[in-house]
């Protein structure tokens, strides 16, 4: 989730001034920011750090490509499915209480990952980790908004919060590769323990609680339908490569996913306080930017998974060398994030989004010639272009989405964008991993994944350009 919005949630900005502001020392506010940054940073760290361990985890626990897909996807499925409910829970009983619980869950699950004796336990622990991540992200923003009541100060705080997460996203592969080389793959989860303990203490000691809204309902039927639908769809795609697409269990998985998705939509239409307000999609630019976020994440995070396997299994690179290979790609995101708003002011947000997606598509297209033993220098520039394209499109994408809805709904709109993008990550890893897992044709699957990514990214560029050029109907 690089390039997160630098706006504070308006739902909290405009909340009644019933939230009591306790006496705070001069260090309380910056230390609250530090705790929130640790929370978001550790979530982003685990998005990328695991990819460098795929080869080592596979060699240690077995399970093939489908097992590795589940190790990655279990985290993002829970992350995508629970993030909206976690924000609502924070509104209902207090964001600090929920955030602290989320940090404790994430930290405990990280220890369970490190101690996992087999792939099944690891996948289950990763799912719990993803749930903890879903709790941390929206409530960290809520607590930042509470700690910095002035818009300008809050904007600066969120910028620091997002920059720290981008740094963690970039450092993840390198740190993970180094730890695996020195200690082993389990160490990439142990590293979360000191971060988690520090974040827990800082948030418990210095963050102040937000006002509770007891009337805020939790859409439990919608939540259950969402996670079941997403899990069934991801499972059908992942297992399709190993069991065969005509296997009855795979077909049943697709059918169940479709039925649950329809039940989810029906539930959201009739719920008084839905988990996902469908009326938001009546705003054309909201719908378009959500679609772009989904398509971009399918391509980007699916390719990270594929490149991790390619570097380690096809080219035989070590985890550290694999992590090092991702640094330029991830490192391009943050500086281009900073340039993107200025470019959007000059040529417009839709054009900037389209340019970012087109650049990433060009980078994918230029990588179609990779083969066994392709040197890194022949790939580095293309990887930087892919990362730079992502960095260019996400800030205007987020600001356009938030600007497409009423100010008081920007908090839920940001949550929907995060959920949509994480859903794209789940589908990307499931789809591209399945292509690479067929008959051990990893290189062929990598080429197919690049072709699909080009198509998805260009489709996103066309969608945003065409949608933005149409006259408004509202």
PDB file of C-alpha atoms in Angstrom, residues 34-151:
ATOM      1  CA  UNK A  34       6.019   7.058  16.666  1.00  0.00           C
ATOM      2  CA  UNK A  35       3.678   4.316  17.912  1.00  0.00           C
ATOM      3  CA  UNK A  36       1.319   4.742  14.956  1.00  0.00           C
ATOM      4  CA  UNK A  37       4.249   4.718  12.529  1.00  0.00           C
ATOM      5  CA  UNK A  38       5.548   1.502  14.078  1.00  0.00           C
ATOM      6  CA  UNK A  39       2.092  -0.024  13.648  1.00  0.00           C
ATOM      7  CA  UNK A  40       1.775   0.862   9.981  1.00  0.00           C
ATOM      8  CA  UNK A  41       5.456   0.202   9.326  1.00  0.00           C
ATOM      9  CA  UNK A  42       5.403  -3.361  10.659  1.00  0.00           C
ATOM     10  CA  UNK A  43       2.304  -4.077   8.539  1.00  0.00           C
ATOM     11  CA  UNK A  44       4.100  -2.889   5.406  1.00  0.00           C
ATOM     12  CA  UNK A  45       7.291  -4.695   6.378  1.00  0.00           C
ATOM     13  CA  UNK A  46       5.442  -8.001   6.372  1.00  0.00           C
ATOM     14  CA  UNK A  47       3.912  -7.286   2.962  1.00  0.00           C
ATOM     15  CA  UNK A  48       7.325  -7.611   1.275  1.00  0.00           C
ATOM     16  CA  UNK A  49       9.712  -9.300   3.707  1.00  0.00           C
ATOM     17  CA  UNK A  50       8.061 -12.712   3.318  1.00  0.00           C
ATOM     18  CA  UNK A  51       8.661 -12.814  -0.430  1.00  0.00           C
ATOM     19  CA  UNK A  52      12.418 -13.137   0.033  1.00  0.00           C
ATOM     20  CA  UNK A  53      11.842 -16.178   2.250  1.00  0.00           C
ATOM     21  CA  UNK A  54       9.675 -18.117  -0.206  1.00  0.00           C
ATOM     22  CA  UNK A  55      12.509 -20.343  -1.391  1.00  0.00           C
ATOM     23  CA  UNK A  56      13.693 -21.074   2.146  1.00  0.00           C
ATOM     24  CA  UNK A  57      10.166 -21.702   3.454  1.00  0.00           C
ATOM     25  CA  UNK A  58       9.440 -24.030   0.542  1.00  0.00           C
ATOM     26  CA  UNK A  59      12.648 -25.989   1.132  1.00  0.00           C
ATOM     27  CA  UNK A  60      11.993 -26.211   4.873  1.00  0.00           C
ATOM     28  CA  UNK A  61       8.262 -26.940   5.012  1.00  0.00           C
ATOM     29  CA  UNK A  62       7.442 -28.155   1.508  1.00  0.00           C
ATOM     30  CA  UNK A  63       4.056 -27.589  -0.116  1.00  0.00           C
ATOM     31  CA  UNK A  64       5.075 -26.434  -3.588  1.00  0.00           C
ATOM     32  CA  UNK A  65       4.057 -23.160  -5.208  1.00  0.00           C
ATOM     33  CA  UNK A  66       0.441 -23.425  -3.989  1.00  0.00           C
ATOM     34  CA  UNK A  67       1.623 -23.693  -0.388  1.00  0.00           C
ATOM     35  CA  UNK A  68       3.772 -20.584  -0.825  1.00  0.00           C
ATOM     36  CA  UNK A  69       0.809 -18.775  -2.368  1.00  0.00           C
ATOM     37  CA  UNK A  70      -1.209 -19.515   0.760  1.00  0.00           C
ATOM     38  CA  UNK A  71       1.611 -18.228   2.990  1.00  0.00           C
ATOM     39  CA  UNK A  72       1.405 -14.871   1.203  1.00  0.00           C
ATOM     40  CA  UNK A  73      -2.344 -14.822   0.501  1.00  0.00           C
ATOM     41  CA  UNK A  74      -3.561 -15.819   3.980  1.00  0.00           C
ATOM     42  CA  UNK A  75      -2.142 -12.508   5.242  1.00  0.00           C
ATOM     43  CA  UNK A  76      -3.668 -10.351   2.514  1.00  0.00           C
ATOM     44  CA  UNK A  77      -7.056 -12.118   2.551  1.00  0.00           C
ATOM     45  CA  UNK A  78      -7.505 -11.350   6.245  1.00  0.00           C
ATOM     46  CA  UNK A  79      -6.088  -7.846   5.751  1.00  0.00           C
ATOM     47  CA  UNK A  80      -8.510  -7.054   2.899  1.00  0.00           C
ATOM     48  CA  UNK A  81     -11.568  -8.655   4.479  1.00  0.00           C
ATOM     49  CA  UNK A  82     -11.330  -7.179   7.997  1.00  0.00           C
ATOM     50  CA  UNK A  83     -10.034  -3.648   7.451  1.00  0.00           C
ATOM     51  CA  UNK A  84     -13.457  -1.982   7.140  1.00  0.00           C
ATOM     52  CA  UNK A  85     -14.903  -3.780  10.160  1.00  0.00           C
ATOM     53  CA  UNK A  86     -11.790  -2.962  12.203  1.00  0.00           C
ATOM     54  CA  UNK A  87     -12.316   0.743  11.565  1.00  0.00           C
ATOM     55  CA  UNK A  88     -15.962   0.491  12.603  1.00  0.00           C
ATOM     56  CA  UNK A  89     -14.988  -1.383  15.765  1.00  0.00           C
ATOM     57  CA  UNK A  90     -12.560   1.393  16.660  1.00  0.00           C
ATOM     58  CA  UNK A  91     -15.354   3.937  16.306  1.00  0.00           C
ATOM     59  CA  UNK A  92     -17.635   1.822  18.493  1.00  0.00           C
ATOM     60  CA  UNK A  93     -15.375   1.027  21.464  1.00  0.00           C
ATOM     61  CA  UNK A  94     -12.417   3.388  21.043  1.00  0.00           C
ATOM     62  CA  UNK A  95      -9.541   3.382  18.558  1.00  0.00           C
ATOM     63  CA  UNK A  96      -6.785   3.103  21.191  1.00  0.00           C
ATOM     64  CA  UNK A  97      -8.284   0.008  22.761  1.00  0.00           C
ATOM     65  CA  UNK A  98      -8.666  -1.669  19.362  1.00  0.00           C
ATOM     66  CA  UNK A  99      -5.224  -0.547  18.137  1.00  0.00           C
ATOM     67  CA  UNK A 100      -3.467  -1.964  21.207  1.00  0.00           C
ATOM     68  CA  UNK A 101      -5.349  -5.239  20.797  1.00  0.00           C
ATOM     69  CA  UNK A 102      -4.373  -5.322  17.131  1.00  0.00           C
ATOM     70  CA  UNK A 103      -0.695  -4.789  17.945  1.00  0.00           C
ATOM     71  CA  UNK A 104      -0.818  -7.588  20.514  1.00  0.00           C
ATOM     72  CA  UNK A 105      -2.504  -9.943  18.031  1.00  0.00           C
ATOM     73  CA  UNK A 106      -0.022  -9.095  15.281  1.00  0.00           C
ATOM     74  CA  UNK A 107       2.969  -9.587  17.563  1.00  0.00           C
ATOM     75  CA  UNK A 108       1.716 -12.889  18.993  1.00  0.00           C
ATOM     76  CA  UNK A 109       0.915 -14.160  15.500  1.00  0.00           C
ATOM     77  CA  UNK A 110       4.444 -13.227  14.368  1.00  0.00           C
ATOM     78  CA  UNK A 111       5.890 -15.391  17.144  1.00  0.00           C
ATOM     79  CA  UNK A 112       3.562 -18.217  16.083  1.00  0.00           C
ATOM     80  CA  UNK A 113       4.825 -17.848  12.495  1.00  0.00           C
ATOM     81  CA  UNK A 114       8.417 -18.120  13.691  1.00  0.00           C
ATOM     82  CA  UNK A 115       7.645 -21.275  15.679  1.00  0.00           C
ATOM     83  CA  UNK A 116       5.471 -22.961  13.030  1.00  0.00           C
ATOM     84  CA  UNK A 117       6.382 -26.661  12.696  1.00  0.00           C
ATOM     85  CA  UNK A 118       4.629 -27.087   9.342  1.00  0.00           C
ATOM     86  CA  UNK A 119       3.046 -25.176   6.483  1.00  0.00           C
ATOM     87  CA  UNK A 120      -0.527 -25.467   7.801  1.00  0.00           C
ATOM     88  CA  UNK A 121       0.341 -23.786  11.113  1.00  0.00           C
ATOM     89  CA  UNK A 122       2.344 -21.105   9.301  1.00  0.00           C
ATOM     90  CA  UNK A 123      -0.567 -20.308   6.977  1.00  0.00           C
ATOM     91  CA  UNK A 124      -2.987 -20.108   9.912  1.00  0.00           C
ATOM     92  CA  UNK A 125      -0.616 -17.823  11.832  1.00  0.00           C
ATOM     93  CA  UNK A 126      -0.218 -15.620   8.751  1.00  0.00           C
ATOM     94  CA  UNK A 127      -4.007 -15.248   8.577  1.00  0.00           C
ATOM     95  CA  UNK A 128      -4.065 -14.082  12.204  1.00  0.00           C
ATOM     96  CA  UNK A 129      -1.218 -11.698  11.374  1.00  0.00           C
ATOM     97  CA  UNK A 130      -3.316 -10.279   8.531  1.00  0.00           C
ATOM     98  CA  UNK A 131      -6.221  -9.750  10.914  1.00  0.00           C
ATOM     99  CA  UNK A 132      -3.909  -7.846  13.262  1.00  0.00           C
ATOM    100  CA  UNK A 133      -2.696  -5.739  10.320  1.00  0.00           C
ATOM    101  CA  UNK A 134      -6.296  -4.904   9.367  1.00  0.00           C
ATOM    102  CA  UNK A 135      -6.895  -3.683  12.919  1.00  0.00           C
ATOM    103  CA  UNK A 136      -3.739  -1.570  13.026  1.00  0.00           C
ATOM    104  CA  UNK A 137      -4.074   0.489   9.839  1.00  0.00           C
ATOM    105  CA  UNK A 138      -7.440   2.295  10.197  1.00  0.00           C
ATOM    106  CA  UNK A 139      -7.111   2.783  13.947  1.00  0.00           C
ATOM    107  CA  UNK A 140      -3.609   4.217  13.653  1.00  0.00           C
ATOM    108  CA  UNK A 141      -5.064   6.904  11.381  1.00  0.00           C
ATOM    109  CA  UNK A 142      -7.896   7.520  13.832  1.00  0.00           C
ATOM    110  CA  UNK A 143      -5.444   8.000  16.702  1.00  0.00           C
ATOM    111  CA  UNK A 144      -3.272  10.310  14.603  1.00  0.00           C
ATOM    112  CA  UNK A 145      -6.313  12.415  13.806  1.00  0.00           C
ATOM    113  CA  UNK A 146      -7.114  12.560  17.519  1.00  0.00           C
ATOM    114  CA  UNK A 147      -3.551  13.500  18.500  1.00  0.00           C
ATOM    115  CA  UNK A 148      -3.259  16.247  15.856  1.00  0.00           C
ATOM    116  CA  UNK A 149      -6.573  18.162  15.843  1.00  0.00           C
ATOM    117  CA  UNK A 150      -5.345  20.876  13.437  1.00  0.00           C
ATOM    118  CA  UNK A 151      -5.564  19.985   9.750  1.00  0.00           C
TER     119      UNK A 151
END
